[in-house]
Short mmCIF file of C-alpha atoms and ligand atoms in Angstrom, two decimals:
data_model
loop_
_atom_site.label_atom_id
_atom_site.label_comp_id
_atom_site.label_asym_id
_atom_site.label_seq_id
_atom_site.Cartn_x
_atom_site.Cartn_y
_atom_site.Cartn_z
CA MET T 165 -19.72 86.52 6.85
CA LYS T 166 -19.97 82.73 6.44
CA ILE T 167 -21.45 81.45 3.20
CA LEU T 168 -22.49 77.92 2.29
CA GLY T 169 -21.65 77.39 -1.41
CA ILE T 170 -23.43 74.69 -3.42
CA GLU T 171 -22.12 73.47 -6.80
CA THR T 172 -23.73 70.83 -9.04
CA SER T 173 -23.19 72.02 -12.62
CA CYS T 174 -21.60 68.84 -13.97
CA ASP T 175 -20.60 65.57 -12.27
CA GLU T 176 -19.39 66.88 -8.90
CA THR T 177 -21.79 67.41 -6.00
CA SER T 178 -20.09 69.91 -3.74
CA ALA T 179 -20.85 72.02 -0.68
CA SER T 180 -18.37 74.23 1.14
CA VAL T 181 -18.33 76.86 3.84
CA VAL T 182 -16.16 79.95 3.34
CA GLU T 183 -15.73 82.86 5.75
CA ASN T 184 -15.25 86.37 4.37
CA GLY T 185 -14.27 85.10 0.92
CA GLN T 186 -10.91 83.96 2.23
CA LEU T 187 -11.06 81.35 4.99
CA LEU T 188 -11.96 77.84 3.82
CA LEU T 189 -13.87 76.13 6.64
CA SER T 190 -14.94 73.03 4.72
CA ASN T 191 -14.98 71.67 1.18
CA VAL T 192 -16.88 68.46 0.49
CA VAL T 193 -16.98 66.98 -3.00
CA ALA T 194 -18.73 63.78 -4.08
CA SER T 195 -17.90 62.95 -7.67
CA SER T 196 -19.86 60.62 -9.90
CA MET T 197 -16.83 60.42 -12.24
CA ASP T 198 -16.33 56.70 -11.71
CA LEU T 199 -19.93 56.08 -12.83
CA HIS T 200 -19.24 57.93 -16.10
CA ALA T 201 -15.82 56.42 -16.77
CA VAL T 202 -17.24 53.31 -18.42
CA TYR T 203 -18.99 55.55 -20.97
CA GLY T 204 -15.87 57.68 -21.63
CA GLY T 205 -17.67 60.91 -20.68
CA VAL T 206 -20.31 62.45 -18.43
CA VAL T 207 -23.81 60.98 -18.88
CA PRO T 208 -26.25 63.80 -17.87
CA GLU T 209 -28.97 61.51 -16.49
CA ILE T 210 -26.51 59.60 -14.33
CA ALA T 211 -25.00 62.88 -13.07
CA ALA T 212 -28.44 64.29 -12.14
CA ARG T 213 -29.44 61.15 -10.28
CA SER T 214 -26.14 61.08 -8.43
CA HIS T 215 -26.59 64.73 -7.33
CA ILE T 216 -30.00 63.90 -5.87
CA GLU T 217 -28.46 60.99 -3.96
CA HIS T 218 -25.53 62.97 -2.60
CA MET T 219 -26.81 66.53 -2.22
CA MET T 220 -28.09 66.55 1.36
CA PRO T 221 -25.36 64.30 2.79
CA VAL T 222 -22.78 66.60 1.16
CA VAL T 223 -24.43 69.72 2.64
CA GLU T 224 -24.66 68.07 6.07
CA LYS T 225 -21.02 67.06 5.92
CA ALA T 226 -19.89 70.53 4.81
CA LEU T 227 -21.72 72.16 7.74
CA SER T 228 -20.59 69.54 10.17
CA GLU T 229 -16.94 69.80 9.16
CA ALA T 230 -16.96 73.58 9.13
CA PHE T 231 -18.06 73.85 12.74
CA TYR T 232 -16.95 70.47 14.12
CA PRO T 233 -13.59 69.74 12.47
CA GLU T 234 -13.34 66.47 14.35
CA ASN T 235 -16.15 65.20 12.09
CA ARG T 236 -13.88 65.27 9.07
CA ASN T 237 -13.09 61.61 9.23
CA LEU T 238 -16.68 60.45 9.22
CA GLU T 239 -17.73 58.80 6.01
CA LEU T 240 -20.09 60.41 3.57
CA GLY T 241 -23.40 58.59 3.08
CA THR T 242 -26.01 58.98 0.36
CA ARG T 243 -29.63 60.09 0.62
CA SER T 244 -30.75 56.61 1.49
CA ASN T 245 -27.81 56.10 3.78
CA ILE T 246 -27.16 59.42 5.52
CA ASN T 247 -24.45 58.99 8.09
CA SER T 248 -26.41 59.67 11.24
CA GLN T 249 -23.29 60.72 13.13
CA LEU T 250 -23.14 63.78 10.90
CA LEU T 251 -26.60 65.01 11.75
CA ILE T 252 -26.37 67.66 14.37
CA THR T 253 -29.31 67.25 16.69
CA ASN T 254 -28.45 69.64 19.51
CA SER T 255 -30.25 72.82 18.50
CA GLU T 256 -27.97 74.96 20.67
CA LEU T 257 -25.14 73.99 18.38
CA ASP T 258 -27.06 74.30 15.13
CA PRO T 259 -24.48 75.21 12.48
CA TRP T 260 -27.20 76.97 10.52
CA ASP T 261 -27.11 79.72 13.15
CA GLN T 262 -23.61 80.52 11.96
CA ILE T 263 -24.40 80.58 8.24
CA ASP T 264 -25.13 84.07 6.90
CA ALA T 265 -26.04 83.23 3.30
CA ILE T 266 -26.36 80.42 0.76
CA ALA T 267 -24.79 80.59 -2.70
CA VAL T 268 -25.54 78.27 -5.59
CA THR T 269 -24.37 77.71 -9.17
CA GLN T 270 -27.16 78.92 -11.45
CA GLY T 271 -25.31 77.99 -14.65
CA PRO T 272 -23.82 77.29 -17.09
CA GLY T 273 -24.02 73.51 -16.87
CA LEU T 274 -26.18 70.45 -17.41
CA GLY T 275 -29.87 71.19 -16.85
CA GLY T 276 -30.68 68.22 -14.62
CA SER T 277 -27.51 68.71 -12.59
CA LEU T 278 -28.12 72.43 -12.05
CA LEU T 279 -31.70 71.76 -10.98
CA ALA T 280 -30.58 69.49 -8.16
CA GLY T 281 -28.39 72.23 -6.67
CA VAL T 282 -30.71 75.18 -7.30
CA LEU T 283 -33.77 73.43 -5.86
CA THR T 284 -31.79 72.38 -2.79
CA ALA T 285 -30.45 75.91 -2.27
CA ARG T 286 -33.89 77.45 -2.75
CA THR T 287 -35.47 75.09 -0.24
CA LEU T 288 -32.73 75.65 2.32
CA ALA T 289 -32.85 79.44 1.86
CA ILE T 290 -36.60 79.42 2.57
CA ALA T 291 -36.49 76.91 5.41
CA LYS T 292 -33.46 78.46 7.14
CA LYS T 293 -34.35 82.09 6.26
CA LYS T 294 -31.04 82.91 4.58
CA PRO T 295 -30.31 85.23 1.65
CA LEU T 296 -29.63 83.28 -1.54
CA TYR T 297 -27.00 84.26 -4.14
CA ALA T 298 -27.13 82.92 -7.69
CA VAL T 299 -23.61 82.53 -9.06
CA ASN T 300 -22.15 82.13 -12.54
CA HIS T 301 -19.96 79.01 -12.47
CA VAL T 302 -17.36 80.21 -14.98
CA SER T 303 -16.94 83.62 -13.31
CA ALA T 304 -16.50 81.81 -10.00
CA HIS T 305 -13.66 79.46 -11.07
CA PRO T 306 -10.82 82.01 -10.60
CA PHE T 307 -12.10 82.92 -7.13
CA ALA T 308 -10.86 79.61 -5.77
CA THR T 309 -7.41 81.28 -5.81
CA PHE T 310 -8.70 83.92 -3.33
CA LEU T 311 -8.82 81.31 -0.57
CA THR T 312 -5.61 81.95 1.29
CA LEU T 313 -6.44 80.58 4.73
CA GLN T 314 -7.83 77.24 5.75
CA GLY T 315 -9.80 76.11 8.76
CA PRO T 316 -8.39 73.72 11.37
CA SER T 317 -9.53 70.59 9.58
CA LEU T 318 -8.09 71.35 6.15
CA GLN T 319 -4.37 71.36 6.76
CA GLU T 320 -3.53 69.32 3.67
CA TYR T 321 -4.70 72.05 1.29
CA VAL T 322 -1.91 73.99 -0.40
CA LEU T 323 -3.23 77.51 -0.87
CA PRO T 324 -1.58 80.59 -2.39
CA PRO T 325 0.17 82.79 0.23
CA GLN T 326 -1.89 85.81 -0.81
CA ALA T 327 -4.94 86.63 -2.87
CA PRO T 328 -4.42 87.79 -6.47
CA GLU T 329 -4.34 91.53 -7.11
CA PHE T 330 -6.44 93.44 -9.63
CA PRO T 331 -6.39 93.89 -12.54
CA MET T 332 -6.31 90.09 -12.69
CA LEU T 333 -6.00 88.08 -15.87
CA ALA T 334 -7.73 84.70 -15.54
CA LEU T 335 -7.19 81.69 -17.74
CA ILE T 336 -10.11 79.32 -17.12
CA VAL T 337 -9.46 75.91 -18.63
CA SER T 338 -11.59 72.87 -17.88
CA GLY T 339 -13.75 70.17 -19.41
CA GLY T 340 -16.54 72.65 -19.99
CA HIS T 341 -14.79 75.99 -20.47
CA SER T 342 -11.83 77.73 -22.10
CA GLN T 343 -11.90 81.43 -21.36
CA ILE T 344 -9.53 84.36 -21.00
CA VAL T 345 -11.01 87.03 -18.74
CA LEU T 346 -9.69 90.36 -17.49
CA PHE T 347 -11.08 91.22 -14.05
CA GLN T 348 -10.80 94.89 -12.98
CA SER T 349 -12.48 93.93 -9.70
CA PRO T 350 -14.46 90.86 -8.55
CA LEU T 351 -17.62 92.06 -10.29
CA VAL T 352 -16.22 94.12 -13.16
CA TYR T 353 -14.66 92.04 -15.88
CA GLU T 354 -14.23 91.70 -19.61
CA LEU T 355 -14.44 88.36 -21.37
CA LEU T 356 -11.53 88.70 -23.81
CA GLY T 357 -12.21 85.44 -25.58
CA GLN T 358 -13.50 81.91 -25.29
CA THR T 359 -13.73 78.68 -27.22
CA ARG T 360 -15.91 78.53 -30.31
CA ASP T 361 -16.41 74.81 -30.03
CA ASP T 362 -14.79 72.28 -27.69
CA ALA T 363 -13.20 73.23 -24.38
CA ILE T 364 -9.54 72.28 -23.98
CA GLY T 365 -10.32 69.64 -21.33
CA GLU T 366 -12.96 68.19 -23.64
CA ALA T 367 -10.29 67.91 -26.37
CA PHE T 368 -8.04 66.00 -23.93
CA ASP T 369 -10.98 63.73 -23.09
CA LYS T 370 -11.79 63.05 -26.77
CA VAL T 371 -8.16 62.38 -27.69
CA ALA T 372 -7.97 59.93 -24.78
CA LYS T 373 -10.99 58.14 -26.18
CA ILE T 374 -9.39 57.87 -29.65
CA LEU T 375 -6.22 56.46 -28.06
CA GLY T 376 -8.11 54.11 -25.74
CA LEU T 377 -6.84 55.86 -22.59
CA PRO T 378 -9.01 56.02 -19.46
CA TYR T 379 -11.44 58.83 -18.61
CA PRO T 380 -10.90 61.58 -17.56
CA GLY T 381 -8.57 62.08 -20.49
CA GLY T 382 -6.54 65.02 -19.22
CA PRO T 383 -4.46 63.14 -16.69
CA SER T 384 -4.16 59.99 -18.85
CA VAL T 385 -3.07 61.86 -22.01
CA GLY T 386 -0.68 63.91 -19.85
CA LYS T 387 0.86 60.76 -18.41
CA MET T 388 1.19 59.11 -21.81
CA ALA T 389 2.73 62.30 -23.22
CA GLU T 390 5.62 62.03 -20.73
CA LYS T 391 6.91 59.03 -22.69
CA GLY T 392 6.41 60.56 -26.15
CA ASP T 393 8.07 63.01 -28.54
CA PRO T 394 6.11 66.29 -28.63
CA PHE T 395 7.63 67.17 -32.01
CA LYS T 396 7.00 63.83 -33.72
CA TYR T 397 3.85 65.03 -35.50
CA GLN T 398 2.84 68.44 -36.83
CA LEU T 399 -0.74 69.01 -35.75
CA PRO T 400 -2.67 72.18 -36.70
CA LYS T 401 -3.12 75.19 -34.44
CA ALA T 402 -6.42 76.96 -35.15
CA LYS T 403 -5.96 80.44 -36.66
CA LEU T 404 -8.97 82.63 -35.85
CA ASP T 405 -9.64 86.25 -36.72
CA LYS T 406 -10.30 87.16 -33.07
CA PRO T 407 -7.01 87.01 -31.16
CA TYR T 408 -8.37 85.60 -27.90
CA GLU T 409 -10.76 83.01 -29.29
CA PHE T 410 -10.01 79.30 -29.09
CA SER T 411 -11.02 76.37 -31.24
CA PHE T 412 -10.08 72.79 -30.42
CA SER T 413 -12.39 70.74 -32.60
CA GLY T 414 -10.05 70.86 -35.64
CA LEU T 415 -7.14 69.67 -33.51
CA LYS T 416 -9.20 66.76 -32.18
CA THR T 417 -10.21 65.76 -35.74
CA ALA T 418 -6.58 66.04 -36.86
CA VAL T 419 -5.61 63.58 -34.11
CA LEU T 420 -8.27 61.16 -35.37
CA ARG T 421 -6.99 61.45 -38.97
CA LEU T 422 -3.40 61.05 -37.81
CA ALA T 423 -4.24 57.90 -35.85
CA GLN T 424 -6.05 56.42 -38.88
CA ALA T 425 -3.12 57.26 -41.17
CA GLU T 426 -0.58 55.80 -38.71
CA ILE T 427 -2.20 52.36 -38.96
CA GLY T 428 -2.59 52.66 -42.74
CA GLU T 429 -6.37 53.04 -42.78
CA ASP T 430 -8.56 55.70 -44.38
CA TYR T 431 -11.07 58.18 -42.88
CA GLY T 432 -13.80 55.60 -42.74
CA PHE T 433 -11.98 53.44 -40.18
CA PRO T 434 -14.01 53.38 -36.93
CA SER T 435 -12.38 55.37 -34.14
CA VAL T 436 -13.37 52.80 -31.50
CA GLN T 437 -11.09 50.23 -33.14
CA LEU T 438 -8.05 52.50 -33.40
CA SER T 439 -6.55 51.99 -29.98
CA GLU T 440 -5.97 48.24 -30.38
CA ARG T 441 -4.01 48.84 -33.61
CA LEU T 442 -1.80 51.65 -32.29
CA SER T 443 1.45 50.79 -30.51
CA GLU T 444 2.29 52.26 -27.10
CA ALA T 445 5.01 54.36 -28.76
CA GLN T 446 2.56 55.77 -31.32
CA LYS T 447 0.06 56.61 -28.54
CA ALA T 448 2.78 58.34 -26.55
CA ASP T 449 3.97 60.42 -29.53
CA ILE T 450 0.40 61.38 -30.51
CA SER T 451 -0.39 62.33 -26.88
CA ALA T 452 2.76 64.45 -26.59
CA SER T 453 2.26 66.17 -29.96
CA PHE T 454 -1.41 66.91 -29.22
CA GLN T 455 -0.66 68.18 -25.72
CA ARG T 456 2.10 70.49 -26.98
CA ILE T 457 -0.20 72.15 -29.54
CA ALA T 458 -3.23 72.38 -27.22
CA VAL T 459 -1.15 73.92 -24.46
CA GLU T 460 0.76 76.25 -26.80
CA THR T 461 -2.58 77.57 -28.04
CA VAL T 462 -3.74 78.72 -24.61
CA VAL T 463 -0.28 79.90 -23.55
CA GLU T 464 0.16 82.10 -26.65
CA LYS T 465 -3.20 83.79 -26.06
CA THR T 466 -2.52 84.29 -22.36
CA LEU T 467 0.82 85.88 -23.19
CA LEU T 468 -0.79 88.18 -25.76
CA ALA T 469 -3.42 89.27 -23.22
CA TYR T 470 -0.73 89.79 -20.60
CA HIS T 471 1.24 92.15 -22.84
CA GLU T 472 -1.84 94.01 -24.01
CA HIS T 473 -3.35 94.56 -20.55
CA SER T 474 -0.40 94.43 -18.09
CA PRO T 475 -2.38 92.80 -15.27
CA ALA T 476 -1.10 92.78 -11.69
CA SER T 477 -1.72 89.05 -11.46
CA VAL T 478 -2.44 86.00 -13.61
CA VAL T 479 -4.53 83.13 -12.27
CA VAL T 480 -5.11 79.73 -13.83
CA ALA T 481 -8.32 77.89 -12.90
CA GLY T 482 -10.21 74.75 -13.93
CA GLY T 483 -9.24 71.09 -14.13
CA VAL T 484 -6.66 71.58 -16.90
CA ALA T 485 -4.68 73.83 -14.52
CA ALA T 486 -3.30 70.52 -13.22
CA ASN T 487 -1.50 69.87 -16.50
CA PRO T 488 2.28 69.94 -15.92
CA GLU T 489 3.04 70.96 -19.53
CA LEU T 490 0.69 73.96 -19.20
CA ARG T 491 2.39 74.98 -15.96
CA ARG T 492 5.84 74.58 -17.53
CA GLN T 493 5.02 76.60 -20.64
CA LEU T 494 3.28 79.38 -18.67
CA ALA T 495 6.16 79.69 -16.21
CA GLU T 496 8.58 79.95 -19.12
CA ALA T 497 6.53 82.48 -21.10
CA LEU T 498 5.10 84.87 -18.50
CA PRO T 499 7.18 87.56 -16.76
CA ILE T 500 5.24 86.98 -13.51
CA MET T 501 4.45 83.68 -11.80
CA PRO T 502 0.85 82.61 -12.42
CA ILE T 503 -1.20 81.84 -9.31
CA TYR T 504 -2.63 78.34 -8.91
CA THR T 505 -4.56 76.90 -6.04
CA ASP T 506 -4.84 73.42 -4.59
CA MET T 507 -5.99 70.82 -7.14
CA LYS T 508 -9.06 70.08 -5.00
CA LEU T 509 -10.10 73.68 -5.68
CA CYS T 510 -9.09 73.78 -9.38
CA THR T 511 -11.83 71.31 -10.28
CA ASP T 512 -15.48 72.12 -9.58
CA ASN T 513 -16.25 72.95 -5.93
CA GLY T 514 -18.66 74.90 -3.74
CA ALA T 515 -15.89 77.05 -2.23
CA MET T 516 -15.37 79.10 -5.40
CA ILE T 517 -19.14 79.70 -5.52
CA ALA T 518 -19.20 80.87 -1.89
CA THR T 519 -16.16 83.10 -2.46
CA LEU T 520 -17.62 84.94 -5.44
CA ALA T 521 -20.96 85.23 -3.59
CA TYR T 522 -19.12 87.00 -0.76
CA HIS T 523 -17.90 89.62 -3.23
CA MET T 524 -21.41 89.87 -4.71
CA ALA T 525 -22.86 90.51 -1.25
CA LYS T 526 -20.15 93.05 -0.44
CA GLY T 527 -20.62 94.69 -3.84
CA GLY T 528 -24.33 95.24 -3.24
CA VAL T 529 -25.73 92.58 -5.57
CA ASP T 530 -29.31 91.79 -4.54
CA PRO T 531 -30.00 88.25 -3.33
CA ALA T 532 -32.15 86.06 -5.60
CA ASP T 533 -35.80 85.26 -4.88
CA PRO T 534 -35.77 81.73 -3.41
CA TYR T 535 -39.35 81.17 -4.59
CA THR T 536 -38.60 81.77 -8.27
CA LEU T 537 -34.86 81.33 -8.98
CA ASP T 538 -34.45 79.31 -12.17
CA ILE T 539 -31.43 77.53 -13.63
CA LYS T 540 -29.49 79.03 -16.59
CA PRO T 541 -27.84 76.12 -18.47
CA ASN T 542 -26.34 78.60 -21.00
CA PHE T 543 -25.54 81.39 -18.53
CA PRO T 544 -22.95 83.57 -20.30
CA MET T 545 -20.22 85.24 -18.25
O1 KG4 D 824 -12.87 71.88 -13.82
P1 KG4 D 824 -13.21 70.45 -14.08
O2 KG4 D 824 -13.15 69.48 -12.94
O3 KG4 D 824 -14.67 70.29 -14.60
C1 KG4 D 824 -15.26 71.13 -15.53
O4 KG4 D 824 -15.81 72.18 -15.10
O5 KG4 D 824 -15.16 70.78 -16.71
O6 KG4 D 824 -12.27 69.98 -15.28
C2 KG4 D 824 -12.25 68.65 -15.75
C3 KG4 D 824 -11.41 68.61 -17.00
C4 KG4 D 824 -11.48 67.28 -17.73
O7 KG4 D 824 -11.69 67.53 -19.10
C5 KG4 D 824 -10.12 66.67 -17.48
O8 KG4 D 824 -9.69 65.82 -18.54
C6 KG4 D 824 -9.24 67.91 -17.39
O9 KG4 D 824 -10.02 68.85 -16.68
N1 KG4 D 824 -7.99 67.63 -16.67
C7 KG4 D 824 -6.77 67.72 -17.22
C8 KG4 D 824 -5.85 67.30 -16.23
N2 KG4 D 824 -6.55 66.98 -15.11
C9 KG4 D 824 -7.87 67.19 -15.40
N3 KG4 D 824 -6.38 68.09 -18.45
C10 KG4 D 824 -5.08 68.05 -18.73
N4 KG4 D 824 -4.14 67.64 -17.85
C11 KG4 D 824 -4.47 67.26 -16.61
N5 KG4 D 824 -3.52 66.84 -15.74
ZN1 ZN D 825 -16.00 74.14 -13.93
#
């Protein structure tokens, strides 16, 4: 079963083809991140417009690459500049004949962004007469680790040697989500806990902004932290009554207060002027101290869940899975090695959507109605 997965919940326009929830045939991602960088965060209107520009070229490229791997090197165009070499005109070789279903992110995410993907998927499902699966983005993240084989054109992907076993404990950490989930099977899961306020990646992004480091903040704070002392400052770790819940907004505010105090100013000092007054050494120590606490928070909760539920596997998904300090602390704390996938599949992508949709189809979930499917910006897990 070959599924075309479409993902547009935030700033990445992605389409991928996955066979039987395991073989990655193509994964095309067009990010509008550089357009948002000047604003220090994702601007929803810019993201939505960028999806509209890139959606069809990305779908065309994903289909083309999946069935004609030699097309991988062709450049991606935009709506007004579709690369005509990618368009497959010979109807005998129509890649749509090989696609069994379409899957799309229904939510959660930015309304305008989700609309671009859902409307595209609905239109294609009707025009190409394919079943349409509506997928929860957060539930799908861990399924990127189920891709264990790659098609002929994707040799640079580093995939896990085997798929995770159930029960599977998933730590989902990104710019939009911080969740700990126990999966008994692909479709049966329990959300053990999630963030009450900011996601961990969002906290990295906001701390980067305070310190004047480039967006996205995760990699830049991580890099700065390498040069700093993680024990220089004592920052607070949120204590919540529910053991698996996260909160990162207090930590982010504590970083702001610390930065103001370090330069001898009070709480009224504007955060946008902080970075020019902080030395490189102060920025490095603040980055390292923040990163240690943020990472310890998620590692402690993952460890607690591991000991309470004794899962057969632990997977880490989402953009923050790239963080070396997180990987170091998890490897040290957990009795089993957590499973990660290639970075290109940790961040948002259509392949995870197609993979979960495969399990939905196998598990008897009814396809959505392509004439009425609506977006769910607040879709809970
Ligand atoms: O999964 P993702 O691409 O998009 C969302 O669904 O949010 O995650 C992006 C987030 C950003 O907040 C980014 O700062 C963070 O992941 N991130 C990192 C690292 N690389 C990306 N955070 C910490 N360390 C990193 N190396
Ligand atoms: Zn995501």
